[in-house]
XYZ file of C-alpha atoms in Angstrom:
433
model
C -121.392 1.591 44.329
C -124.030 1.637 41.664
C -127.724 1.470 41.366
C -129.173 -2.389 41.412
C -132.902 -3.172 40.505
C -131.856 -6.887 42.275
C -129.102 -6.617 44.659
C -129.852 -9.431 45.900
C -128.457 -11.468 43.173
C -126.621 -9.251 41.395
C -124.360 -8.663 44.650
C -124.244 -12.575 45.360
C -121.164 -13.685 46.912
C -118.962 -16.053 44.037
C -120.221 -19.225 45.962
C -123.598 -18.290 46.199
C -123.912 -17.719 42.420
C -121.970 -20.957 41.621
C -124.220 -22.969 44.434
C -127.179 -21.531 42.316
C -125.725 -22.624 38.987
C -125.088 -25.580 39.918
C -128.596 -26.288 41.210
C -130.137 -24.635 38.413
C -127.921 -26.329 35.794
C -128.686 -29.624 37.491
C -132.646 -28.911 36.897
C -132.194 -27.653 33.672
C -130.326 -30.510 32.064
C -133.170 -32.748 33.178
C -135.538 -30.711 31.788
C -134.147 -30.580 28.147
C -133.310 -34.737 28.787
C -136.516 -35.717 28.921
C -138.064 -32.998 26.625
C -136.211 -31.566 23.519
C -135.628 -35.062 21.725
C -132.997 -33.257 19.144
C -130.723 -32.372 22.262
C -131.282 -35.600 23.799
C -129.905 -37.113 20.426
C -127.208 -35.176 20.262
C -125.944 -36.563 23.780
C -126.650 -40.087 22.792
C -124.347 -39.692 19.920
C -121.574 -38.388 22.358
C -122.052 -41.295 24.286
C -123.486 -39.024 27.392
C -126.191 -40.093 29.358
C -128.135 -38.136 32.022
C -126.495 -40.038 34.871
C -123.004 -38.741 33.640
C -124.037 -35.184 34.667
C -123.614 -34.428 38.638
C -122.609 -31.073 38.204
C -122.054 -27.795 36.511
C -118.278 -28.984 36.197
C -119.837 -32.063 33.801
C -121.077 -29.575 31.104
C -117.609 -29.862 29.302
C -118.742 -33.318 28.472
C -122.168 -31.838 26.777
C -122.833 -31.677 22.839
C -122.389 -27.959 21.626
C -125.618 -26.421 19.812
C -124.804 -23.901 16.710
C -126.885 -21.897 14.869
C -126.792 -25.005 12.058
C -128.961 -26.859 14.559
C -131.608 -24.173 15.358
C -132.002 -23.760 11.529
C -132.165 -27.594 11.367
C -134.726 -28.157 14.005
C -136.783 -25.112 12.644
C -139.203 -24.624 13.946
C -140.187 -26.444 17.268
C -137.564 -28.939 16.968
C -135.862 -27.296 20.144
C -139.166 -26.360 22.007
C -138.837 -27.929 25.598
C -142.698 -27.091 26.775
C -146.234 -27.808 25.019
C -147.160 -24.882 22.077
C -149.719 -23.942 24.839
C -147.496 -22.758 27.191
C -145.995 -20.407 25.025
C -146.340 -16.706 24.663
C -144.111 -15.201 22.731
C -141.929 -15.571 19.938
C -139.002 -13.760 18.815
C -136.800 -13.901 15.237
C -133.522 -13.376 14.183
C -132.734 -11.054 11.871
C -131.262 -13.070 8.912
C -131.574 -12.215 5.745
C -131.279 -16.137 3.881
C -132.518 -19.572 4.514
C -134.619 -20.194 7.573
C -134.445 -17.901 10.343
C -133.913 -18.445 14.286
C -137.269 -19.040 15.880
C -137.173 -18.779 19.791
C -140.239 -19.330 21.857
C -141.189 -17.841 25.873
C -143.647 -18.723 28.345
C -144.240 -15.905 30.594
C -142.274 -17.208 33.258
C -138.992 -17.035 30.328
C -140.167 -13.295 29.293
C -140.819 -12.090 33.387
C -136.969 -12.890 33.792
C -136.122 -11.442 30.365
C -137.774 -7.532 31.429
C -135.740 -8.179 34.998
C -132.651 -8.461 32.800
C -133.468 -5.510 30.901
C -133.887 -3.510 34.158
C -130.520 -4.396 35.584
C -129.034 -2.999 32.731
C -131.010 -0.023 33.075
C -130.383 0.415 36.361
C -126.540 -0.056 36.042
C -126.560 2.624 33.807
C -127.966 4.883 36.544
C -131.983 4.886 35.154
C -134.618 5.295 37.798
C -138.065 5.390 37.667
C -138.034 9.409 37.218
C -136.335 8.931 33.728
C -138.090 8.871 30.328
C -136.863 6.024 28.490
C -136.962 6.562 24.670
C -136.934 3.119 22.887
C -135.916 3.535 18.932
C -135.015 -0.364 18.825
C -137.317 -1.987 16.527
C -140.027 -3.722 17.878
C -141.694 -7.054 16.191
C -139.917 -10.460 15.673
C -136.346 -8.259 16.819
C -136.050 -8.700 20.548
C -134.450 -5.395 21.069
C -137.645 -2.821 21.297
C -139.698 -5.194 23.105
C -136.592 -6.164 25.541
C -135.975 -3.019 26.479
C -139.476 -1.687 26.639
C -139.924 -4.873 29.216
C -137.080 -3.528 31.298
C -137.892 -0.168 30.939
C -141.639 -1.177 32.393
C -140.068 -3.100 35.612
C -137.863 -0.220 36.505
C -140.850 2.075 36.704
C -139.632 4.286 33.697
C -142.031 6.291 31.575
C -141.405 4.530 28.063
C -141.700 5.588 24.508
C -141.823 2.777 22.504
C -140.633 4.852 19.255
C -139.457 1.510 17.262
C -137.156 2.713 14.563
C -137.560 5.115 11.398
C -138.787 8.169 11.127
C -136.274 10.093 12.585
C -138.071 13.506 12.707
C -140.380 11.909 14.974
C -137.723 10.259 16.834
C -136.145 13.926 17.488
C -139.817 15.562 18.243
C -139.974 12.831 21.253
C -136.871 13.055 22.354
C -136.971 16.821 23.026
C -141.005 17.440 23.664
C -141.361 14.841 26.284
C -138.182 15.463 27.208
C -136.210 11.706 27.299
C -133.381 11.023 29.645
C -132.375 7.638 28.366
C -131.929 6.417 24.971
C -131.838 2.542 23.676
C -131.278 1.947 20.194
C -128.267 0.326 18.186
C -125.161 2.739 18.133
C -125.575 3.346 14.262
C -128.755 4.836 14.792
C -127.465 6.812 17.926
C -125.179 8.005 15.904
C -127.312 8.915 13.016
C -129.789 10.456 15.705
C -126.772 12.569 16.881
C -125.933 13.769 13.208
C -129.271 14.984 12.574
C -129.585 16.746 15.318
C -126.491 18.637 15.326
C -128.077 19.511 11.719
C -130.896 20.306 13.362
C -128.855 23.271 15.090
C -129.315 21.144 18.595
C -126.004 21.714 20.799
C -124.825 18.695 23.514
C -126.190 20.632 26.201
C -129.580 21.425 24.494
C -130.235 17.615 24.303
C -132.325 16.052 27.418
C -131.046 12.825 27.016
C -128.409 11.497 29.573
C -128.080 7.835 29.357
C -127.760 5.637 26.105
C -128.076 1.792 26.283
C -126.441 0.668 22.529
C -126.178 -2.897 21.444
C -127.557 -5.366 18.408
C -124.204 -4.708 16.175
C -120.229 -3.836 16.954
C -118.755 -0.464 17.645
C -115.745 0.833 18.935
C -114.792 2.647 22.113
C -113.817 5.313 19.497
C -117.438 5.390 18.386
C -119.102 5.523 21.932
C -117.127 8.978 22.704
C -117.908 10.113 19.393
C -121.802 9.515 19.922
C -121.317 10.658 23.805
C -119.310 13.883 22.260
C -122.569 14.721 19.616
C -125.712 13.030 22.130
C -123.870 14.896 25.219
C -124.791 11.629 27.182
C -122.884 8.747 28.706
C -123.158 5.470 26.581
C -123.294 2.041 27.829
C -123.095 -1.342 26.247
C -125.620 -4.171 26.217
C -125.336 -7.797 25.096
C -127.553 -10.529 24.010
C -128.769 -12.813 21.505
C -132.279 -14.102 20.553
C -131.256 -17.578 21.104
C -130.434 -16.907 24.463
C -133.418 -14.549 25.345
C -132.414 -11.516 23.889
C -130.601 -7.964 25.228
C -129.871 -7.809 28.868
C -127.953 -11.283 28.888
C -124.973 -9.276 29.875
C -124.455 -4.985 30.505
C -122.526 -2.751 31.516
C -122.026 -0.969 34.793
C -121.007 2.639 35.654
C -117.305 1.511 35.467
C -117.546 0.325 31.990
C -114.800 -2.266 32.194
C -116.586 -4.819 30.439
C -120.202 -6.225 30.820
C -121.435 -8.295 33.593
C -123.033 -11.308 32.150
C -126.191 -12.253 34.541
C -125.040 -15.251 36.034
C -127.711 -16.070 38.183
C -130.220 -17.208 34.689
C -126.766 -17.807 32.212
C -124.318 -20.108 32.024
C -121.093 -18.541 30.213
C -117.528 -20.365 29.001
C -114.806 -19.457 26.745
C -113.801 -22.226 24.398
C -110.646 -22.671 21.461
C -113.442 -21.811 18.165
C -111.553 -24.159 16.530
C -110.989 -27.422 19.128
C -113.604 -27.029 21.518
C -111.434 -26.747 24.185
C -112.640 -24.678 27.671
C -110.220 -22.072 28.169
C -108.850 -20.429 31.107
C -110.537 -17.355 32.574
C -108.926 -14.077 30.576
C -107.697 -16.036 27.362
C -109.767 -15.014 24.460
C -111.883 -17.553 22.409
C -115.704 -18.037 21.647
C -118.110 -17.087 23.766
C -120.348 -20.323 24.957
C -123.932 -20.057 26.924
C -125.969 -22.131 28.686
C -129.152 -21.241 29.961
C -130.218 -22.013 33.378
C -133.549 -20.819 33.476
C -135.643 -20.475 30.082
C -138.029 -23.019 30.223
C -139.623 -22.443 26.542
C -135.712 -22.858 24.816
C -133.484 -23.752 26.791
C -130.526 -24.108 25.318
C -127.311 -25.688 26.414
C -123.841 -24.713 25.020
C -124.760 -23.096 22.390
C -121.588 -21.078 20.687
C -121.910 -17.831 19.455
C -119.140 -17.064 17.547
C -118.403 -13.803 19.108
C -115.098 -13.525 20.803
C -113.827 -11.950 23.717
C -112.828 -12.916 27.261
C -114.260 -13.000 30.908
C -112.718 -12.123 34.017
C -113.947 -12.050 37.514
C -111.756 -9.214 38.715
C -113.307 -6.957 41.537
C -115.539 -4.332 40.333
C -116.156 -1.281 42.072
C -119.656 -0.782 40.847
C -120.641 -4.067 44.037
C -121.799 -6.443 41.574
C -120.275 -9.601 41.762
C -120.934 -11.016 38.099
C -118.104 -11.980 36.098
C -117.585 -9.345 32.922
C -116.826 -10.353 29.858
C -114.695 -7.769 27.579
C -116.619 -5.934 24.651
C -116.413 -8.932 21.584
C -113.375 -8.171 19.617
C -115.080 -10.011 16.564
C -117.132 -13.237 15.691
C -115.753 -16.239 14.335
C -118.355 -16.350 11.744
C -117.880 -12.373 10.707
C -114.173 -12.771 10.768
C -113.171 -11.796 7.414
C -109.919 -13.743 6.340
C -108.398 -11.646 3.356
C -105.112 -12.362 1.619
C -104.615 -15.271 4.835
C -105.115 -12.416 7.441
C -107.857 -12.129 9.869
C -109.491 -9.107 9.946
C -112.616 -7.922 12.088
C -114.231 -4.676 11.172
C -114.039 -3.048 14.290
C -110.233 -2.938 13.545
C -110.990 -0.592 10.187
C -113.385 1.265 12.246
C -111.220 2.084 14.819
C -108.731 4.049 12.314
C -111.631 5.477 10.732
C -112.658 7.095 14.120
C -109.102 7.961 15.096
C -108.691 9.950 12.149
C -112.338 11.914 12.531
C -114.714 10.145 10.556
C -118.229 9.425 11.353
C -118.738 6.165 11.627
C -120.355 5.418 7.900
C -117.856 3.467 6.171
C -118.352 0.156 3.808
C -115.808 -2.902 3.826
C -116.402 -4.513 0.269
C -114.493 -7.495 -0.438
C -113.897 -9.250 -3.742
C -111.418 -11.731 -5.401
C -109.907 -10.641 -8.844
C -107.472 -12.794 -10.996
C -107.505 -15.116 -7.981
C -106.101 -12.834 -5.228
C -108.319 -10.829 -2.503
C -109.094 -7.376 -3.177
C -110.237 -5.074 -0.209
C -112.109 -1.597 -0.474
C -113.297 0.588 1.948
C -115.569 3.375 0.786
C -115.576 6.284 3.694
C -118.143 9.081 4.491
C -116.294 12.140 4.730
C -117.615 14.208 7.753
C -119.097 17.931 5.966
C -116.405 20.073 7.706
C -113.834 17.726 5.516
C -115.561 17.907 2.164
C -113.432 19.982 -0.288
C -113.011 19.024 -4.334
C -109.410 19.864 -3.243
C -107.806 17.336 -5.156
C -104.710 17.163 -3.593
C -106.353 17.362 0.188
C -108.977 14.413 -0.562
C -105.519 12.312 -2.133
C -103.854 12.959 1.236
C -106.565 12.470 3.611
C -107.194 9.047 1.364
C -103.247 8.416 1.957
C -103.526 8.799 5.885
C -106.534 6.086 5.724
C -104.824 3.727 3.779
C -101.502 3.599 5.765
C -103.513 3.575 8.670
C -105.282 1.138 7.851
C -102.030 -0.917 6.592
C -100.272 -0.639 9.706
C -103.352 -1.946 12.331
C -103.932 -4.890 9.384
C -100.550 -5.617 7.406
C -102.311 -5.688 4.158
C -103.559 -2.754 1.888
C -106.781 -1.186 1.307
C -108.045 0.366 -1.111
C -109.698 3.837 0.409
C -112.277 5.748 -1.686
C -113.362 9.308 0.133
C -117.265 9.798 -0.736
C -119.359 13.059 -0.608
C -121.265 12.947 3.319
C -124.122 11.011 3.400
C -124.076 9.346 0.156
C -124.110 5.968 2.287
C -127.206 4.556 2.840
C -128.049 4.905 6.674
C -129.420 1.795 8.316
C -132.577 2.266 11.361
C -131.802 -1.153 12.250
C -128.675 -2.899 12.157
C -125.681 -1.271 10.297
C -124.428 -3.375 6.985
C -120.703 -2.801 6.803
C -119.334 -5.442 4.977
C -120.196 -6.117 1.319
C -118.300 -9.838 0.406
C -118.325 -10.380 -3.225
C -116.273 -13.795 -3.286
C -117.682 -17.032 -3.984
C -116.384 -18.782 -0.960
């Protein structure tokens, strides 16, 4: 069994939740009827009316919303309450083009901090912990999601934001944190400095870490858990949606359950449409049941993964949905072959690097080339020739056999990659595709 900030609804029996889906569903699709005109539109054009929706089993028949349309109804083209009711804002972090603007009333950012808290509550925080908070704060949800949470629970918070990492460290030991949130870059970073710092595992307070915003591998988590000395736990969530806490994990870390009770979630063929069964892979889909400032229905997020509602000994009764493999949109396909980062990572990490690597990808004479420029840890650097040529070997064939194509792997002196306080830029595409 496992700590709940709302057992109530996080141990809800299967019918329960689905009775209170379906009711909330029913409300919801009312609500952004007869007040987003955009989405209303879009259902028009699929020849859907309000009356063809009786239940949650009638969403199939519902338009899909991408990112394409939030950047196309920028900025209050999705907005389902009057500008006055709002509170809050929150941005994506895109770099080109209009960015994802989401909008809260109080009501949408009170259910928000109770998501947060689950998550920190699955992870075993209390109100006795010290919850250090080196998300960035702003338009990124992630510092002010967390410091929400971290608020409800009870938990004394230190709302660091990212950078400065000397400061970070001076927190972290003076006031003595027992929980960490940050993305698992910077966790990892954190860790590195520290150990640089002469600070051993068991000379660190900290004891829980709640990671998300970006991708990393199980072989990354025990890596950070190995350096931090803590136990690390996934979170997932998206602006669009609300923001972290849309789905987390519990102390059995077999995937993440997704809040049911305020989200909607289905797995769908990325390239038909088609709902899939529970425990095939395909792109992730969410609805929101709740949100009353954005409340959007099916909207796809490209990340893939599955969900399944095996038991889980932790009580809750949320289904899980599997760390995303990948997104749809950050697949790279080189030389015809998909390839997700996290696969490159993971033989990076097997082999005992750090995790500070760099995918670049170009096109030359017409045919794909792929690099991957790797941090070599400081125990490993040598200007042994012949050691760096087979430690480079023992990349590339690993890296040959988990993608059946070649890469080409360039060993670089430790950090001589930039580090990132914020999201982690891996992949450097060159083509003009």
């Amino acid at each position: 069994m496992g700590n709940y900030f709302q057992e109530e609804f996080e141990c809800m029996s299967p019918e329960k939740i689905k009775e209170l889906q379906n009711e909330k569903f029913l409300r919801q699709i009312k609500h952004v009827y007869e007040n987003v005109p955009y989405y209303r539109k879009k259902m028009v054009d699929k020849g859907v009316n309000l009356s063809d929706i009786k239940s949650l089993d009638d969403i199939k028949k519902l338009p899909f919303l991408s990112k394409a349309d939030l950047k196309s109804a920028y900025p209050q083209g999705l907005l389902a309450v009057p500008l006055k009711d709002c509170v809050r804002i929150h941005s994506t972090s895109g770099t080109t083009g209009k960015r994802v603007v989401s909008f809260y009333t109080q009501a949408d950012i009170d259910m928000w901090n109770d998501c947060c808290a689950r998550a920190l509550a699955a992870a075993g925080g209390t109100k006795d912990d010290v919850c250090h908070i080196a998300y960035g704060y702003g338009l990124f949800t992630g510092g002010a999601g967390l410091d929400g949470g971290s608020h409800k629970l009870g938990c004394l918070t230190v709302p660091a934001s990212s950078g400065n990492t000397e400061r970070q460290i001076m927190f972290i030991m003076d006031l003595q944190a027992t929980i960490l949130c940050c993305t698992p870059s910077y966790a990892a970073y954190l860790g590195e400095a520290m150990k640089e710092m002469g600070y051993a595992p068991e000379d660190i307070p900290l004891k829980i870490g709640i990671f998300g915003a970006e991708a990393w591998s199980e072989e990354m988590r025990r890596d950070i858990e190995k350096t931090l000395g803590i136990k690390a736990y996934d979170i997932y969530g998206l602006t669009e949606i609300s923001g972290p806490g849309v789905a987390f994990e519990c102390s059995e870390q077999k995937g993440m359950h997704i809040n049911e009770d305020h989200f909607y979630a289905e797995i769908i063929n990325p390239d038909t449409g088609e709902v899939l069964p529970e425990g095939e892979y395909g792109e992730l889909v969410f609805s929101s049941l709740d949100k009353q400032a954005f409340p959007l229905l099916r909207y796809r997020t490209r990340d893939i993964c599955r969900l399944t509602r095996e038991k889980c000994s932790c009580g809750r009764t949320h289904i899980r949905m599997e760390k995303p493999k990948g997104r749809s949109d950050d697949m790279l396909i080189i030389r015809g072959v998909n390839v997700f980062p996290s696969q490159i990572e993971t033989v990076l990490l097997n082999n005992g690097y750090a995790a500070n690597y760099q995918i670049i990808v170009d096109r030359v004479n017409n045919t794909d080339t792929l690099d991957v420029k790797v941090e070599m840890t400081p125990d490993m650097f040598t200007d042994n020739v012949g050691e760096i040529d087979e430690r480079r070997k023992t990349l590339s064939d690993g890296i040959k056999t988990m993608l059946g194509i070649k890469a080409k792997v360039s060993l670089v002196a430790p950090k001589t990659i930039a580090r990132s306080e914020g999201k982690a830029v891996r992949v450097i595409d060159k083509r003009k595709i």
